[in-house]
Structures are given as structure tokens and as C-alpha cells.
Amino acid sequence: MVARRAAADVVRAAVLGSYGVTRIEAGLFERLRAVMVGRIPGIQISFADGQLAIGLRLRVRAGLPVAEVARQVDSAVRYRIRRSFAREVDELRIRIGGLDTHPGATPPGRQAKGQTGNSDLADSGTDVA
């Protein structure tokens, strides 16, 4: 059986190494509870009935496609668990707790003069995936 703390450390590294994730988020109550029981806030791991279930709450950089960031996190976590423990993740829940902007960054929806935005690309007929 995989130790919960080891799995949490692997998951944390996979999440924070994913493009677009600014941090793992947890509320005050969850942070206090996590410290008291020795867990990483924002990451819930369960081994009920032999099933590995992981729950994440993340903050994502504003301006990035949230669904794509979530897909990358999903892929990274599943890969790291498979490689580290030779087992599959049975359930993975990812919740986005909010968006972070970086100081000096242009807020979403606003562009500096002369920059090309998403709507400009769409209007040009360019195929953007």
C-alpha cells in the first residue's frame, strides 16, 4: 500500500511543475486541519476500498485556458503516480479555486496597444488549437 504522505509529495511535485498552476489552494480551516494531521493543504488523498482517489484545489494564472491547465495537471499527476508507485489513480478531482494575475501583467480582456489578442486571431481566420 502506498503511504499517503509519499503520494501527497509526488502529487504536489507534479501539480506545481505543471504550466499555469500558481499554487495549491486551501482555506484557513483546511490549512489548520492539515497541519494538525500532517497533511499537505489543498491535496486530499484517499485509499478507501483499495481505490486511490485524489482531490486537488488549485489557483491558475489568469489568461490561460483553465480546462487545458486542468488536463495537463491530470496527465502529470496520473503519470507521476503510475511511475512512482506502479498503480493507477482511480479518481482525480481538480477544482480551480481562483485565478492569479502577476504584477505588471495586463489584466485579461485588456491589451496594450499593438498586441494581438485571441479575438484578433479568431477574426483573422487563423486556426488556433
mmCIF file of N, CA and C in Angstrom:
data_model
loop_
_atom_site.group_PDB
_atom_site.id
_atom_site.type_symbol
_atom_site.label_atom_id
_atom_site.label_comp_id
_atom_site.label_asym_id
_atom_site.label_seq_id
_atom_site.Cartn_x
_atom_site.Cartn_y
_atom_site.Cartn_z
ATOM 1 N N MET A 1 0.846 -1.184 0.000
ATOM 2 C CA MET A 1 0.000 0.000 0.000
ATOM 3 C C MET A 1 0.891 1.246 0.000
ATOM 4 N N VAL A 2 0.521 2.218 -0.756
ATOM 5 C CA VAL A 2 1.262 3.465 -0.878
ATOM 6 C C VAL A 2 0.985 4.326 0.353
ATOM 7 N N ALA A 3 2.018 4.879 0.935
ATOM 8 C CA ALA A 3 1.838 5.779 2.069
ATOM 9 C C ALA A 3 1.230 7.086 1.587
ATOM 10 N N ARG A 4 0.261 7.571 2.342
ATOM 11 C CA ARG A 4 -0.459 8.792 1.971
ATOM 12 C C ARG A 4 0.490 9.981 1.825
ATOM 13 N N ARG A 5 1.451 10.118 2.717
ATOM 14 C CA ARG A 5 2.383 11.242 2.677
ATOM 15 C C ARG A 5 3.271 11.176 1.431
ATOM 16 N N ALA A 6 3.735 9.987 1.080
ATOM 17 C CA ALA A 6 4.565 9.824 -0.114
ATOM 18 C C ALA A 6 3.768 10.178 -1.363
ATOM 19 N N ALA A 7 2.526 9.722 -1.420
ATOM 20 C CA ALA A 7 1.667 10.042 -2.568
ATOM 21 C C ALA A 7 1.419 11.543 -2.641
ATOM 22 N N ALA A 8 1.194 12.184 -1.497
ATOM 23 C CA ALA A 8 0.955 13.627 -1.474
ATOM 24 C C ALA A 8 2.173 14.397 -1.974
ATOM 25 N N ASP A 9 3.365 13.944 -1.604
ATOM 26 C CA ASP A 9 4.595 14.604 -2.065
ATOM 27 C C ASP A 9 4.762 14.468 -3.577
ATOM 28 N N VAL A 10 4.448 13.297 -4.103
ATOM 29 C CA VAL A 10 4.536 13.074 -5.558
ATOM 30 C C VAL A 10 3.510 13.939 -6.282
ATOM 31 N N VAL A 11 2.290 13.977 -5.757
ATOM 32 C CA VAL A 11 1.226 14.779 -6.371
ATOM 33 C C VAL A 11 1.585 16.255 -6.331
ATOM 34 N N ARG A 12 2.101 16.722 -5.199
ATOM 35 C CA ARG A 12 2.477 18.135 -5.062
ATOM 36 C C ARG A 12 3.522 18.530 -6.099
ATOM 37 N N ALA A 13 4.531 17.699 -6.274
ATOM 38 C CA ALA A 13 5.577 17.988 -7.259
ATOM 39 C C ALA A 13 5.006 18.015 -8.673
ATOM 40 N N ALA A 14 4.110 17.096 -8.982
ATOM 41 C CA ALA A 14 3.504 17.052 -10.320
ATOM 42 C C ALA A 14 2.646 18.283 -10.574
ATOM 43 N N VAL A 15 1.873 18.683 -9.578
ATOM 44 C CA VAL A 15 0.980 19.834 -9.728
ATOM 45 C C VAL A 15 1.778 21.120 -9.890
ATOM 46 N N LEU A 16 2.725 21.352 -9.009
ATOM 47 C CA LEU A 16 3.482 22.602 -9.053
ATOM 48 C C LEU A 16 4.415 22.680 -10.259
ATOM 49 N N GLY A 17 4.710 21.538 -10.872
ATOM 50 C CA GLY A 17 5.514 21.522 -12.085
ATOM 51 C C GLY A 17 4.700 21.698 -13.347
ATOM 52 N N SER A 18 3.390 21.793 -13.212
ATOM 53 C CA SER A 18 2.501 21.934 -14.373
ATOM 54 C C SER A 18 2.372 23.400 -14.764
ATOM 55 N N TYR A 19 2.447 23.668 -16.044
ATOM 56 C CA TYR A 19 2.343 25.029 -16.561
ATOM 57 C C TYR A 19 0.981 25.622 -16.234
ATOM 58 N N GLY A 20 0.984 26.827 -15.702
ATOM 59 C CA GLY A 20 -0.247 27.552 -15.446
ATOM 60 C C GLY A 20 -0.724 27.480 -14.010
ATOM 61 N N VAL A 21 -0.226 26.530 -13.231
ATOM 62 C CA VAL A 21 -0.629 26.425 -11.823
ATOM 63 C C VAL A 21 0.237 27.382 -11.023
ATOM 64 N N THR A 22 -0.407 28.300 -10.296
ATOM 65 C CA THR A 22 0.357 29.246 -9.488
ATOM 66 C C THR A 22 0.562 28.735 -8.069
ATOM 67 N N ARG A 23 -0.425 27.976 -7.553
ATOM 68 C CA ARG A 23 -0.262 27.399 -6.218
ATOM 69 C C ARG A 23 -1.390 26.416 -5.922
ATOM 70 N N ILE A 24 -1.153 25.620 -4.907
ATOM 71 C CA ILE A 24 -2.188 24.733 -4.382
ATOM 72 C C ILE A 24 -2.910 25.555 -3.321
ATOM 73 N N GLU A 25 -4.234 25.596 -3.412
ATOM 74 C CA GLU A 25 -5.003 26.480 -2.556
ATOM 75 C C GLU A 25 -5.736 25.713 -1.469
ATOM 76 N N ALA A 26 -5.826 26.338 -0.307
ATOM 77 C CA ALA A 26 -6.595 25.768 0.798
ATOM 78 C C ALA A 26 -7.076 26.917 1.674
ATOM 79 N N GLY A 27 -8.267 26.772 2.186
ATOM 80 C CA GLY A 27 -8.813 27.762 3.097
ATOM 81 C C GLY A 27 -8.154 27.668 4.462
ATOM 82 N N LEU A 28 -8.454 28.613 5.327
ATOM 83 C CA LEU A 28 -7.846 28.666 6.648
ATOM 84 C C LEU A 28 -8.138 27.396 7.444
ATOM 85 N N PHE A 29 -9.388 26.954 7.458
ATOM 86 C CA PHE A 29 -9.757 25.751 8.213
ATOM 87 C C PHE A 29 -9.010 24.529 7.688
ATOM 88 N N GLU A 30 -8.945 24.407 6.375
ATOM 89 C CA GLU A 30 -8.250 23.253 5.790
ATOM 90 C C GLU A 30 -6.754 23.293 6.098
ATOM 91 N N ARG A 31 -6.152 24.485 6.052
ATOM 92 C CA ARG A 31 -4.728 24.599 6.379
ATOM 93 C C ARG A 31 -4.452 24.200 7.825
ATOM 94 N N LEU A 32 -5.304 24.656 8.745
ATOM 95 C CA LEU A 32 -5.129 24.301 10.152
ATOM 96 C C LEU A 32 -5.291 22.801 10.363
ATOM 97 N N ARG A 33 -6.333 22.234 9.760
ATOM 98 C CA ARG A 33 -6.567 20.795 9.900
ATOM 99 C C ARG A 33 -5.410 19.995 9.309
ATOM 100 N N ALA A 34 -4.913 20.429 8.159
ATOM 101 C CA ALA A 34 -3.812 19.722 7.505
ATOM 102 C C ALA A 34 -2.552 19.744 8.368
ATOM 103 N N VAL A 35 -2.268 20.868 8.992
ATOM 104 C CA VAL A 35 -1.094 20.972 9.858
ATOM 105 C C VAL A 35 -1.253 20.049 11.063
ATOM 106 N N MET A 36 -2.455 19.971 11.604
ATOM 107 C CA MET A 36 -2.694 19.143 12.792
ATOM 108 C C MET A 36 -2.531 17.654 12.505
ATOM 109 N N VAL A 37 -2.902 17.217 11.308
ATOM 110 C CA VAL A 37 -2.816 15.786 10.985
ATOM 111 C C VAL A 37 -1.633 15.451 10.095
ATOM 112 N N GLY A 38 -0.798 16.437 9.769
ATOM 113 C CA GLY A 38 0.413 16.179 8.995
ATOM 114 C C GLY A 38 0.186 15.944 7.519
ATOM 115 N N ARG A 39 -0.740 16.676 6.937
ATOM 116 C CA ARG A 39 -1.017 16.537 5.505
ATOM 117 C C ARG A 39 -0.678 17.833 4.784
ATOM 118 N N ILE A 40 -0.658 17.755 3.459
ATOM 119 C CA ILE A 40 -0.405 18.941 2.643
ATOM 120 C C ILE A 40 -1.751 19.599 2.350
ATOM 121 N N PRO A 41 -1.930 20.883 2.717
ATOM 122 C CA PRO A 41 -3.195 21.563 2.450
ATOM 123 C C PRO A 41 -3.495 21.628 0.951
ATOM 124 N N GLY A 42 -4.753 21.447 0.590
ATOM 125 C CA GLY A 42 -5.168 21.531 -0.805
ATOM 126 C C GLY A 42 -5.080 20.222 -1.556
ATOM 127 N N ILE A 43 -4.537 19.187 -0.926
ATOM 128 C CA ILE A 43 -4.433 17.864 -1.547
ATOM 129 C C ILE A 43 -5.093 16.847 -0.616
ATOM 130 N N GLN A 44 -6.118 16.174 -1.117
ATOM 131 C CA GLN A 44 -6.776 15.121 -0.355
ATOM 132 C C GLN A 44 -6.516 13.795 -1.052
ATOM 133 N N ILE A 45 -6.028 12.831 -0.284
ATOM 134 C CA ILE A 45 -5.744 11.510 -0.840
ATOM 135 C C ILE A 45 -6.476 10.475 0.002
ATOM 136 N N SER A 46 -7.176 9.579 -0.692
ATOM 137 C CA SER A 46 -7.949 8.550 -0.008
ATOM 138 C C SER A 46 -7.630 7.187 -0.605
ATOM 139 N N PHE A 47 -7.512 6.189 0.263
ATOM 140 C CA PHE A 47 -7.276 4.810 -0.161
ATOM 141 C C PHE A 47 -8.449 3.920 0.243
ATOM 142 N N ALA A 48 -9.668 4.416 0.202
ATOM 143 C CA ALA A 48 -10.842 3.659 0.625
ATOM 144 C C ALA A 48 -11.118 2.500 -0.326
ATOM 145 N N ASP A 49 -11.363 1.324 0.222
ATOM 146 C CA ASP A 49 -11.708 0.121 -0.545
ATOM 147 C C ASP A 49 -10.695 -0.206 -1.640
ATOM 148 N N GLY A 50 -9.425 0.072 -1.389
ATOM 149 C CA GLY A 50 -8.386 -0.240 -2.364
ATOM 150 C C GLY A 50 -8.349 0.706 -3.560
ATOM 151 N N GLN A 51 -9.182 1.745 -3.534
ATOM 152 C CA GLN A 51 -9.239 2.722 -4.615
ATOM 153 C C GLN A 51 -8.416 3.953 -4.230
ATOM 154 N N LEU A 52 -7.604 4.438 -5.151
ATOM 155 C CA LEU A 52 -6.815 5.650 -4.919
ATOM 156 C C LEU A 52 -7.586 6.833 -5.488
ATOM 157 N N ALA A 53 -8.034 7.711 -4.602
ATOM 158 C CA ALA A 53 -8.762 8.913 -5.010
ATOM 159 C C ALA A 53 -7.964 10.137 -4.571
ATOM 160 N N ILE A 54 -7.845 11.109 -5.475
ATOM 161 C CA ILE A 54 -7.081 12.324 -5.204
ATOM 162 C C ILE A 54 -7.965 13.520 -5.495
ATOM 163 N N GLY A 55 -7.964 14.478 -4.581
ATOM 164 C CA GLY A 55 -8.687 15.733 -4.767
ATOM 165 C C GLY A 55 -7.711 16.889 -4.670
ATOM 166 N N LEU A 56 -7.818 17.821 -5.601
ATOM 167 C CA LEU A 56 -6.918 18.976 -5.638
ATOM 168 C C LEU A 56 -7.718 20.265 -5.711
ATOM 169 N N ARG A 57 -7.208 21.295 -5.087
ATOM 170 C CA ARG A 57 -7.784 22.640 -5.226
ATOM 171 C C ARG A 57 -6.623 23.558 -5.610
ATOM 172 N N LEU A 58 -6.722 24.180 -6.783
ATOM 173 C CA LEU A 58 -5.608 24.919 -7.359
ATOM 174 C C LEU A 58 -5.980 26.352 -7.712
ATOM 175 N N ARG A 59 -4.969 27.177 -7.828
ATOM 176 C CA ARG A 59 -5.114 28.508 -8.419
ATOM 177 C C ARG A 59 -4.323 28.490 -9.718
ATOM 178 N N VAL A 60 -4.911 29.122 -10.730
ATOM 179 C CA VAL A 60 -4.359 29.110 -12.079
ATOM 180 C C VAL A 60 -4.059 30.539 -12.496
ATOM 181 N N ARG A 61 -3.048 30.692 -13.314
ATOM 182 C CA ARG A 61 -2.678 32.016 -13.822
ATOM 183 C C ARG A 61 -3.785 32.538 -14.728
ATOM 184 N N ALA A 62 -4.204 33.774 -14.499
ATOM 185 C CA ALA A 62 -5.246 34.407 -15.301
ATOM 186 C C ALA A 62 -4.794 34.523 -16.744
ATOM 187 N N GLY A 63 -5.730 34.346 -17.655
ATOM 188 C CA GLY A 63 -5.442 34.476 -19.075
ATOM 189 C C GLY A 63 -5.122 33.164 -19.753
ATOM 190 N N LEU A 64 -4.952 32.106 -18.986
ATOM 191 C CA LEU A 64 -4.684 30.787 -19.569
ATOM 192 C C LEU A 64 -5.978 29.990 -19.641
ATOM 193 N N PRO A 65 -6.095 29.086 -20.606
ATOM 194 C CA PRO A 65 -7.295 28.257 -20.684
ATOM 195 C C PRO A 65 -7.337 27.275 -19.507
ATOM 196 N N VAL A 66 -8.291 27.474 -18.622
ATOM 197 C CA VAL A 66 -8.381 26.693 -17.385
ATOM 198 C C VAL A 66 -8.529 25.203 -17.677
ATOM 199 N N ALA A 67 -9.336 24.856 -18.660
ATOM 200 C CA ALA A 67 -9.547 23.440 -18.989
ATOM 201 C C ALA A 67 -8.240 22.787 -19.434
ATOM 202 N N GLU A 68 -7.427 23.501 -20.183
ATOM 203 C CA GLU A 68 -6.161 22.942 -20.645
ATOM 204 C C GLU A 68 -5.184 22.766 -19.478
ATOM 205 N N VAL A 69 -5.145 23.725 -18.574
ATOM 206 C CA VAL A 69 -4.293 23.599 -17.395
ATOM 207 C C VAL A 69 -4.740 22.382 -16.579
ATOM 208 N N ALA A 70 -6.053 22.217 -16.409
ATOM 209 C CA ALA A 70 -6.577 21.072 -15.657
ATOM 210 C C ALA A 70 -6.220 19.751 -16.340
ATOM 211 N N ARG A 71 -6.291 19.708 -17.662
ATOM 212 C CA ARG A 71 -5.914 18.485 -18.385
ATOM 213 C C ARG A 71 -4.429 18.167 -18.187
ATOM 214 N N GLN A 72 -3.587 19.191 -18.213
ATOM 215 C CA GLN A 72 -2.156 18.975 -18.009
ATOM 216 C C GLN A 72 -1.865 18.489 -16.599
ATOM 217 N N VAL A 73 -2.551 19.049 -15.610
ATOM 218 C CA VAL A 73 -2.374 18.602 -14.226
ATOM 219 C C VAL A 73 -2.828 17.153 -14.100
ATOM 220 N N ASP A 74 -3.971 16.823 -14.675
ATOM 221 C CA ASP A 74 -4.490 15.454 -14.644
ATOM 222 C C ASP A 74 -3.462 14.482 -15.222
ATOM 223 N N SER A 75 -2.946 14.815 -16.365
ATOM 224 C CA SER A 75 -1.972 13.955 -17.027
ATOM 225 C C SER A 75 -0.693 13.820 -16.193
ATOM 226 N N ALA A 76 -0.201 14.932 -15.652
ATOM 227 C CA ALA A 76 1.038 14.906 -14.872
ATOM 228 C C ALA A 76 0.882 14.085 -13.596
ATOM 229 N N VAL A 77 -0.242 14.250 -12.911
ATOM 230 C CA VAL A 77 -0.462 13.517 -11.657
ATOM 231 C C VAL A 77 -0.581 12.022 -11.935
ATOM 232 N N ARG A 78 -1.388 11.662 -12.924
ATOM 233 C CA ARG A 78 -1.565 10.241 -13.243
ATOM 234 C C ARG A 78 -0.233 9.602 -13.658
ATOM 235 N N TYR A 79 0.561 10.309 -14.455
ATOM 236 C CA TYR A 79 1.855 9.797 -14.898
ATOM 237 C C TYR A 79 2.799 9.581 -13.712
ATOM 238 N N ARG A 80 2.905 10.591 -12.845
ATOM 239 C CA ARG A 80 3.834 10.500 -11.715
ATOM 240 C C ARG A 80 3.436 9.398 -10.740
ATOM 241 N N ILE A 81 2.136 9.249 -10.483
ATOM 242 C CA ILE A 81 1.687 8.179 -9.585
ATOM 243 C C ILE A 81 1.999 6.820 -10.214
ATOM 244 N N ARG A 82 1.720 6.680 -11.509
ATOM 245 C CA ARG A 82 1.985 5.410 -12.210
ATOM 246 C C ARG A 82 3.466 5.067 -12.158
ATOM 247 N N ARG A 83 4.331 6.056 -12.411
ATOM 248 C CA ARG A 83 5.781 5.816 -12.414
ATOM 249 C C ARG A 83 6.346 5.586 -11.013
ATOM 250 N N SER A 84 5.812 6.295 -10.031
ATOM 251 C CA SER A 84 6.354 6.206 -8.672
ATOM 252 C C SER A 84 5.883 4.982 -7.906
ATOM 253 N N PHE A 85 4.624 4.586 -8.119
ATOM 254 C CA PHE A 85 4.036 3.530 -7.295
ATOM 255 C C PHE A 85 3.486 2.347 -8.084
ATOM 256 N N ALA A 86 3.635 2.369 -9.398
ATOM 257 C CA ALA A 86 3.159 1.280 -10.257
ATOM 258 C C ALA A 86 1.693 0.954 -10.006
ATOM 259 N N ARG A 87 0.895 2.003 -9.893
ATOM 260 C CA ARG A 87 -0.554 1.817 -9.771
ATOM 261 C C ARG A 87 -1.260 2.995 -10.421
ATOM 262 N N GLU A 88 -2.516 2.796 -10.747
ATOM 263 C CA GLU A 88 -3.309 3.822 -11.424
ATOM 264 C C GLU A 88 -4.106 4.643 -10.408
ATOM 265 N N VAL A 89 -4.410 5.870 -10.781
ATOM 266 C CA VAL A 89 -5.304 6.721 -9.992
ATOM 267 C C VAL A 89 -6.721 6.356 -10.412
ATOM 268 N N ASP A 90 -7.550 5.980 -9.445
ATOM 269 C CA ASP A 90 -8.920 5.592 -9.756
ATOM 270 C C ASP A 90 -9.845 6.792 -9.918
ATOM 271 N N GLU A 91 -9.590 7.852 -9.153
ATOM 272 C CA GLU A 91 -10.414 9.057 -9.241
ATOM 273 C C GLU A 91 -9.535 10.268 -8.993
ATOM 274 N N LEU A 92 -9.673 11.288 -9.844
ATOM 275 C CA LEU A 92 -8.908 12.527 -9.681
ATOM 276 C C LEU A 92 -9.860 13.699 -9.873
ATOM 277 N N ARG A 93 -10.052 14.471 -8.813
ATOM 278 C CA ARG A 93 -10.920 15.652 -8.851
ATOM 279 C C ARG A 93 -10.046 16.897 -8.773
ATOM 280 N N ILE A 94 -10.228 17.798 -9.721
ATOM 281 C CA ILE A 94 -9.467 19.047 -9.741
ATOM 282 C C ILE A 94 -10.457 20.193 -9.658
ATOM 283 N N ARG A 95 -10.290 21.030 -8.650
ATOM 284 C CA ARG A 95 -11.128 22.223 -8.502
ATOM 285 C C ARG A 95 -10.238 23.443 -8.639
ATOM 286 N N ILE A 96 -10.711 24.402 -9.385
ATOM 287 C CA ILE A 96 -9.978 25.648 -9.557
ATOM 288 C C ILE A 96 -10.549 26.643 -8.552
ATOM 289 N N GLY A 97 -9.723 27.054 -7.608
ATOM 290 C CA GLY A 97 -10.170 27.952 -6.550
ATOM 291 C C GLY A 97 -10.130 29.411 -6.934
ATOM 292 N N GLY A 98 -9.480 29.738 -8.034
ATOM 293 C CA GLY A 98 -9.411 31.124 -8.464
ATOM 294 C C GLY A 98 -8.299 31.329 -9.474
ATOM 295 N N LEU A 99 -8.200 32.576 -9.915
ATOM 296 C CA LEU A 99 -7.197 32.953 -10.904
ATOM 297 C C LEU A 99 -6.248 33.961 -10.283
ATOM 298 N N ASP A 100 -4.982 33.853 -10.598
ATOM 299 C CA ASP A 100 -3.975 34.789 -10.106
ATOM 300 C C ASP A 100 -3.431 35.598 -11.266
ATOM 301 N N THR A 101 -3.299 36.891 -11.031
ATOM 302 C CA THR A 101 -2.608 37.732 -12.001
ATOM 303 C C THR A 101 -1.231 38.032 -11.441
ATOM 304 N N HIS A 102 -0.297 38.261 -12.311
ATOM 305 C CA HIS A 102 1.061 38.568 -11.883
ATOM 306 C C HIS A 102 1.264 40.073 -11.954
ATOM 307 N N PRO A 103 1.987 40.642 -10.999
ATOM 308 C CA PRO A 103 2.227 42.087 -11.014
ATOM 309 C C PRO A 103 2.821 42.531 -12.347
ATOM 310 N N GLY A 104 2.274 43.596 -12.885
ATOM 311 C CA GLY A 104 2.769 44.135 -14.146
ATOM 312 C C GLY A 104 2.157 43.482 -15.362
ATOM 313 N N ALA A 105 1.357 42.438 -15.160
ATOM 314 C CA ALA A 105 0.721 41.764 -16.286
ATOM 315 C C ALA A 105 -0.526 42.535 -16.704
ATOM 316 N N THR A 106 -0.855 42.460 -17.973
ATOM 317 C CA THR A 106 -2.059 43.083 -18.470
ATOM 318 C C THR A 106 -3.255 42.247 -18.028
ATOM 319 N N PRO A 107 -4.257 42.852 -17.371
ATOM 320 C CA PRO A 107 -5.418 42.085 -16.937
ATOM 321 C C PRO A 107 -6.122 41.436 -18.123
ATOM 322 N N PRO A 108 -6.784 40.290 -17.913
ATOM 323 C CA PRO A 108 -7.495 39.636 -19.008
ATOM 324 C C PRO A 108 -8.532 40.591 -19.602
ATOM 325 N N GLY A 109 -8.651 40.569 -20.904
ATOM 326 C CA GLY A 109 -9.624 41.426 -21.578
ATOM 327 C C GLY A 109 -9.039 42.764 -21.992
ATOM 328 N N ARG A 110 -7.881 43.127 -21.483
ATOM 329 C CA ARG A 110 -7.231 44.382 -21.864
ATOM 330 C C ARG A 110 -5.907 44.063 -22.542
ATOM 331 N N GLN A 111 -5.577 44.832 -23.528
ATOM 332 C CA GLN A 111 -4.328 44.618 -24.245
ATOM 333 C C GLN A 111 -3.600 45.939 -24.376
ATOM 334 N N ALA A 112 -2.306 45.846 -24.395
ATOM 335 C CA ALA A 112 -1.514 47.026 -24.690
ATOM 336 C C ALA A 112 -1.650 47.308 -26.185
ATOM 337 N N LYS A 113 -1.500 48.548 -26.555
ATOM 338 C CA LYS A 113 -1.644 48.930 -27.950
ATOM 339 C C LYS A 113 -0.650 48.174 -28.823
ATOM 340 N N GLY A 114 -1.152 47.592 -29.905
ATOM 341 C CA GLY A 114 -0.294 46.880 -30.842
ATOM 342 C C GLY A 114 -0.159 45.394 -30.573
ATOM 343 N N GLN A 115 -0.699 44.884 -29.460
ATOM 344 C CA GLN A 115 -0.606 43.456 -29.173
ATOM 345 C C GLN A 115 -1.753 42.722 -29.850
ATOM 346 N N THR A 116 -1.485 41.499 -30.224
ATOM 347 C CA THR A 116 -2.506 40.665 -30.842
ATOM 348 C C THR A 116 -3.190 39.855 -29.765
ATOM 349 N N GLY A 117 -4.521 39.864 -29.747
ATOM 350 C CA GLY A 117 -5.276 39.116 -28.749
ATOM 351 C C GLY A 117 -5.961 37.915 -29.371
ATOM 352 N N ASN A 118 -6.641 37.139 -28.552
ATOM 353 C CA ASN A 118 -7.334 35.946 -29.027
ATOM 354 C C ASN A 118 -8.389 36.282 -30.066
ATOM 355 N N SER A 119 -9.158 37.376 -29.857
ATOM 356 C CA SER A 119 -10.202 37.717 -30.816
ATOM 357 C C SER A 119 -9.594 38.155 -32.141
ATOM 358 N N ASP A 120 -8.420 38.803 -32.100
ATOM 359 C CA ASP A 120 -7.755 39.184 -33.339
ATOM 360 C C ASP A 120 -7.369 37.954 -34.154
ATOM 361 N N LEU A 121 -6.871 36.926 -33.488
ATOM 362 C CA LEU A 121 -6.507 35.696 -34.190
ATOM 363 C C LEU A 121 -7.749 35.008 -34.753
ATOM 364 N N ALA A 122 -8.810 34.986 -33.974
ATOM 365 C CA ALA A 122 -10.043 34.340 -34.436
ATOM 366 C C ALA A 122 -10.617 35.084 -35.644
ATOM 367 N N ASP A 123 -10.588 36.412 -35.593
ATOM 368 C CA ASP A 123 -11.115 37.212 -36.698
ATOM 369 C C ASP A 123 -10.266 37.083 -37.955
ATOM 370 N N SER A 124 -8.981 36.731 -37.809
ATOM 371 C CA SER A 124 -8.106 36.646 -38.961
ATOM 372 C C SER A 124 -8.281 35.349 -39.758
ATOM 373 N N GLY A 125 -9.003 34.392 -39.167
ATOM 374 C CA GLY A 125 -9.185 33.109 -39.850
ATOM 375 C C GLY A 125 -8.077 32.124 -39.566
ATOM 376 N N THR A 126 -7.122 32.493 -38.699
ATOM 377 C CA THR A 126 -6.041 31.596 -38.339
ATOM 378 C C THR A 126 -6.578 30.469 -37.466
ATOM 379 N N ASP A 127 -6.186 29.243 -37.773
ATOM 380 C CA ASP A 127 -6.621 28.103 -36.984
ATOM 381 C C ASP A 127 -5.740 27.980 -35.757
ATOM 382 N N VAL A 128 -6.316 28.238 -34.584
ATOM 383 C CA VAL A 128 -5.587 28.180 -33.337
ATOM 384 C C VAL A 128 -6.094 27.005 -32.527
ATOM 385 N N ALA A 129 -5.199 26.105 -32.147
ATOM 386 C CA ALA A 129 -5.621 24.934 -31.358
ATOM 387 C C ALA A 129 -5.272 25.136 -29.917
#
